mmCIF file of C-alpha atoms in Angstrom:
data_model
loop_
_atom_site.group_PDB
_atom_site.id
_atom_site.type_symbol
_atom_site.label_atom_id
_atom_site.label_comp_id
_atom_site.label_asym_id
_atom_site.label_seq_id
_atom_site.Cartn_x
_atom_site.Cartn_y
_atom_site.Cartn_z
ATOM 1 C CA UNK A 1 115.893 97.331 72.957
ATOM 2 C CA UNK A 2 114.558 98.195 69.654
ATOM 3 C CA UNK A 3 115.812 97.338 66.486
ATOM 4 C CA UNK A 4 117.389 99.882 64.310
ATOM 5 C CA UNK A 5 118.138 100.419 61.154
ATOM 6 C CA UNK A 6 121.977 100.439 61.620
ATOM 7 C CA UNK A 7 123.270 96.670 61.298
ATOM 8 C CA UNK A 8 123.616 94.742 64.335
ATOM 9 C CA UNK A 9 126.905 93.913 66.291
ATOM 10 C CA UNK A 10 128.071 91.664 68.809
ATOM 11 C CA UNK A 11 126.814 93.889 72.270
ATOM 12 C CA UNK A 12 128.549 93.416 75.554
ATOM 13 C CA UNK A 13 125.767 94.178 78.000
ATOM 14 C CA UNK A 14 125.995 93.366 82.083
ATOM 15 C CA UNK A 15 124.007 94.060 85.319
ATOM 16 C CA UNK A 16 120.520 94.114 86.009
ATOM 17 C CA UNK A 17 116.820 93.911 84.682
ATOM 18 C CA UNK A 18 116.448 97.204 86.205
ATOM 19 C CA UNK A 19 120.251 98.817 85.672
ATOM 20 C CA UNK A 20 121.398 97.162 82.631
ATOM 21 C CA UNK A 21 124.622 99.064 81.343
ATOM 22 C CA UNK A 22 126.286 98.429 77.808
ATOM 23 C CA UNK A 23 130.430 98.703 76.875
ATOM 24 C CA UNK A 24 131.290 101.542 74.887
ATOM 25 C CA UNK A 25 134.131 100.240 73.276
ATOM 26 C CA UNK A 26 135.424 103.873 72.616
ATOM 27 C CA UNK A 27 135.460 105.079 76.008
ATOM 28 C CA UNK A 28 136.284 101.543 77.009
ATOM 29 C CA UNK A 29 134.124 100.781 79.812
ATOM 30 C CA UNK A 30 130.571 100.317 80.687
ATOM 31 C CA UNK A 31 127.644 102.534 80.620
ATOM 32 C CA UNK A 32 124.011 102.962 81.500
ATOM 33 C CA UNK A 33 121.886 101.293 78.573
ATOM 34 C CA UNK A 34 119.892 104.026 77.806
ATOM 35 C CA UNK A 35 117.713 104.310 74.418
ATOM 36 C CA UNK A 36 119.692 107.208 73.422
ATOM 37 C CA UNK A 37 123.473 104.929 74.261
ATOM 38 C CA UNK A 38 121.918 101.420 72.349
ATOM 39 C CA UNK A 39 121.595 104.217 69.436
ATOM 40 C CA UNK A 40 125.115 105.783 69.913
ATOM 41 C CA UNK A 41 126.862 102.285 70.257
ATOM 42 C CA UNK A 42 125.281 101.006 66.937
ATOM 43 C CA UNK A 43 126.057 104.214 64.846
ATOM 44 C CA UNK A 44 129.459 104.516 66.101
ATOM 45 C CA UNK A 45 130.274 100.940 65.405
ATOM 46 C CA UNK A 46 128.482 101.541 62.232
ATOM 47 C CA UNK A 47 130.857 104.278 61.213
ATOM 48 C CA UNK A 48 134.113 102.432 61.929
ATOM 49 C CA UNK A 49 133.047 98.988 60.714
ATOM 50 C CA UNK A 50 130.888 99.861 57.742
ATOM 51 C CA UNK A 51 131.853 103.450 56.517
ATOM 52 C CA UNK A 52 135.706 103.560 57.551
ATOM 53 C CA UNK A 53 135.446 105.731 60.205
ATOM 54 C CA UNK A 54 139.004 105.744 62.210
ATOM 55 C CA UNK A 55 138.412 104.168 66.010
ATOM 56 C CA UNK A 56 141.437 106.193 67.320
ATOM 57 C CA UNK A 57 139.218 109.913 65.486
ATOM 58 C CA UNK A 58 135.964 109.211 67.379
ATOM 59 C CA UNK A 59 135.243 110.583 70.860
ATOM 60 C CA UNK A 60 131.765 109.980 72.865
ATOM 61 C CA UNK A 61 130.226 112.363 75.617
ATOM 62 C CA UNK A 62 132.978 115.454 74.654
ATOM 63 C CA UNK A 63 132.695 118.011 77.537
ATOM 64 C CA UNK A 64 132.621 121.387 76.321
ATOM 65 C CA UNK A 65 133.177 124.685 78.657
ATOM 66 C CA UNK A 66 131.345 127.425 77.716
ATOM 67 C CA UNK A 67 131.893 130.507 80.188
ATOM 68 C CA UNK A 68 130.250 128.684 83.049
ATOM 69 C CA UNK A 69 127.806 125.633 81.414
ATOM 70 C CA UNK A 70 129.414 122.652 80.200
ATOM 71 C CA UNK A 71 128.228 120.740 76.847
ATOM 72 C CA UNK A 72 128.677 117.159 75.850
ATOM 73 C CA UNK A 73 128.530 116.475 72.508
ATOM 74 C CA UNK A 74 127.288 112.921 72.054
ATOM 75 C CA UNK A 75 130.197 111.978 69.762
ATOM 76 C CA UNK A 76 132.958 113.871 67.792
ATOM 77 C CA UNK A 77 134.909 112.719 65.115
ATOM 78 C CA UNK A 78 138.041 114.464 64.498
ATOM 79 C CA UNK A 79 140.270 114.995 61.658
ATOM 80 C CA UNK A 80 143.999 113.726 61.603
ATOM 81 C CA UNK A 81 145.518 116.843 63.189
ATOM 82 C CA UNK A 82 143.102 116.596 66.243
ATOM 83 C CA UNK A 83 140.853 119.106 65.057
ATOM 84 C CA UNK A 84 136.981 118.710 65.347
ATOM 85 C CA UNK A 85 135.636 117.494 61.957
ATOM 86 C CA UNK A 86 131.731 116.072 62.449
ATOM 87 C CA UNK A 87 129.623 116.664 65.432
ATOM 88 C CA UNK A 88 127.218 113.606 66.013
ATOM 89 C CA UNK A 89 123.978 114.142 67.797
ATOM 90 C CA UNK A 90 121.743 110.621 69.183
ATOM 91 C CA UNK A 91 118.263 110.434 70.150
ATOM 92 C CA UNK A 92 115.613 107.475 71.786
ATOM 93 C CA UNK A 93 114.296 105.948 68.641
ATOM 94 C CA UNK A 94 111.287 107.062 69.904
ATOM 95 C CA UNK A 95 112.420 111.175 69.340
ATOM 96 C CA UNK A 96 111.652 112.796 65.978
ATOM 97 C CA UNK A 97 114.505 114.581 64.320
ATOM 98 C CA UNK A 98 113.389 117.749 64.833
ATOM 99 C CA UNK A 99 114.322 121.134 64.247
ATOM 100 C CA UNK A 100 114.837 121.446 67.844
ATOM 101 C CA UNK A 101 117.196 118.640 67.131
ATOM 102 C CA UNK A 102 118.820 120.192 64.806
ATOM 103 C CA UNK A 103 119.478 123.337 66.955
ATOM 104 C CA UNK A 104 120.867 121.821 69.842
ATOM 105 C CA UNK A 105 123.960 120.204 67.161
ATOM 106 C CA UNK A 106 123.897 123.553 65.762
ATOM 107 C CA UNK A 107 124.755 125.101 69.308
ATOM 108 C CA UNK A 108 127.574 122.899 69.617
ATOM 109 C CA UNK A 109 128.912 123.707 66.399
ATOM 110 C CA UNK A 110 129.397 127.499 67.301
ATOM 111 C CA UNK A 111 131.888 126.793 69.419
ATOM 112 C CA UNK A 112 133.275 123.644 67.314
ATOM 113 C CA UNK A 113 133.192 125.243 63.449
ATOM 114 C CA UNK A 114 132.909 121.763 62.057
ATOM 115 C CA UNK A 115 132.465 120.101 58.590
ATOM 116 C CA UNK A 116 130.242 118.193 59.249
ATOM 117 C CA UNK A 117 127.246 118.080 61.507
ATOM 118 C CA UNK A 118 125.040 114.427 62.113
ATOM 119 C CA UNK A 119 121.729 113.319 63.852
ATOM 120 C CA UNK A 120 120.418 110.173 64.577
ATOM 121 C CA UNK A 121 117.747 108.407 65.851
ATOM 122 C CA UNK A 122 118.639 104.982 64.943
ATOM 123 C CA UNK A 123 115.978 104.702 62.565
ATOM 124 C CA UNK A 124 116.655 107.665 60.846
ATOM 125 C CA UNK A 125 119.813 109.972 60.118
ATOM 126 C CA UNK A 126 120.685 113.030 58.908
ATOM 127 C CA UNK A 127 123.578 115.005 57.772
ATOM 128 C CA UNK A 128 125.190 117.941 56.614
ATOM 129 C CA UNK A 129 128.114 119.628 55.356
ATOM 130 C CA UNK A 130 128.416 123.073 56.628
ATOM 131 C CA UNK A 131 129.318 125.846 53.591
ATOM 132 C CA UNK A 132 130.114 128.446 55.869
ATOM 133 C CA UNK A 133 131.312 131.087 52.826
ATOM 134 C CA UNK A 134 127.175 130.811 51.885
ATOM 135 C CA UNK A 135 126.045 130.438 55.443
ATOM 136 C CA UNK A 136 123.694 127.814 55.044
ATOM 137 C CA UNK A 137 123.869 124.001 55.515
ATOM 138 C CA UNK A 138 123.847 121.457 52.262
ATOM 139 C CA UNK A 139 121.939 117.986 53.564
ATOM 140 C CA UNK A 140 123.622 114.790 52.110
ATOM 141 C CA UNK A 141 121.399 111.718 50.899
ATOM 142 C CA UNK A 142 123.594 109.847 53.276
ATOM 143 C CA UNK A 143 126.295 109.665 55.949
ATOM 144 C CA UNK A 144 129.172 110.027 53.784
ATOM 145 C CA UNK A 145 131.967 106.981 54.230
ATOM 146 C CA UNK A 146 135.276 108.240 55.423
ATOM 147 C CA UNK A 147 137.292 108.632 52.330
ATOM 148 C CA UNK A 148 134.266 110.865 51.209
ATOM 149 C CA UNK A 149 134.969 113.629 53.649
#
């Protein structure tokens, strides 16, 4: 897999040269290793062991109904009274963070109304604080740490 710019951990990968899977430690069990999931397991263990990011607040793949389609938000962290707080977005290293990117999280966040709202690539990541009394977004220099938010 490639290497990121998110520091490295110790991965628990299994199965084959052709179906290698990787544990999620947050949904506590293995899953396909996909470019998009070595990306979601580094950021997420990222969050908790570098920027004090709660274990117990993060969620990955979050179903979502909407009338009759069902999102999945890549991960959600939410606040101490359960409540969404940051929607998370992951890419293939090899995707651009697009503004097509940016407008799939931004679907996801009309039915959330989050604080937050995060993409990543694993080489590059973006985020934003929503100021919904202005109706625009303001983009951080960084991923804020915990406390920050």
């Amino acid at each position: 897999m490639n290497e990121l710019e998110l520091p490295p951990y110790d991965v628990k990968v299994r199965g084959t040269r052709e179906k290698p899977e990787i544990f999620d430690f947050l949904r506590k069990r293995y899953v396909a290793l996909t470019p998009e999931e070595w990306v979601r397991q580094h950021f997420t263990h990222w969050l908790i062991n570098h920027k004090g990011y709660p274990q117990g607040l993060l969620g990955n793949e979050i179903a979502m109904r909407y009338g009759d389609k069902t999102l999945r938000c890549d991960s959600i962290l939410y606040n101490q009274e359960a409540r969404p707080q940051m929607i998370i977005e992951y890419k293939a290293p090899r995707i651009s963070l697009t503004q097509r990117v940016f407008d799939q999280i931004s679907a996801y966040n009309l039915l959330l109304h989050v604080d937050y709202l995060t993409i990543s690539n694993g080489l590059q990541h973006i985020c934003c604080k929503m100021d919904y009394d202005n109706r625009h977004y303001i983009f951080l220099k960084e991923v804020p740490d915990y406390k920050d938010l």
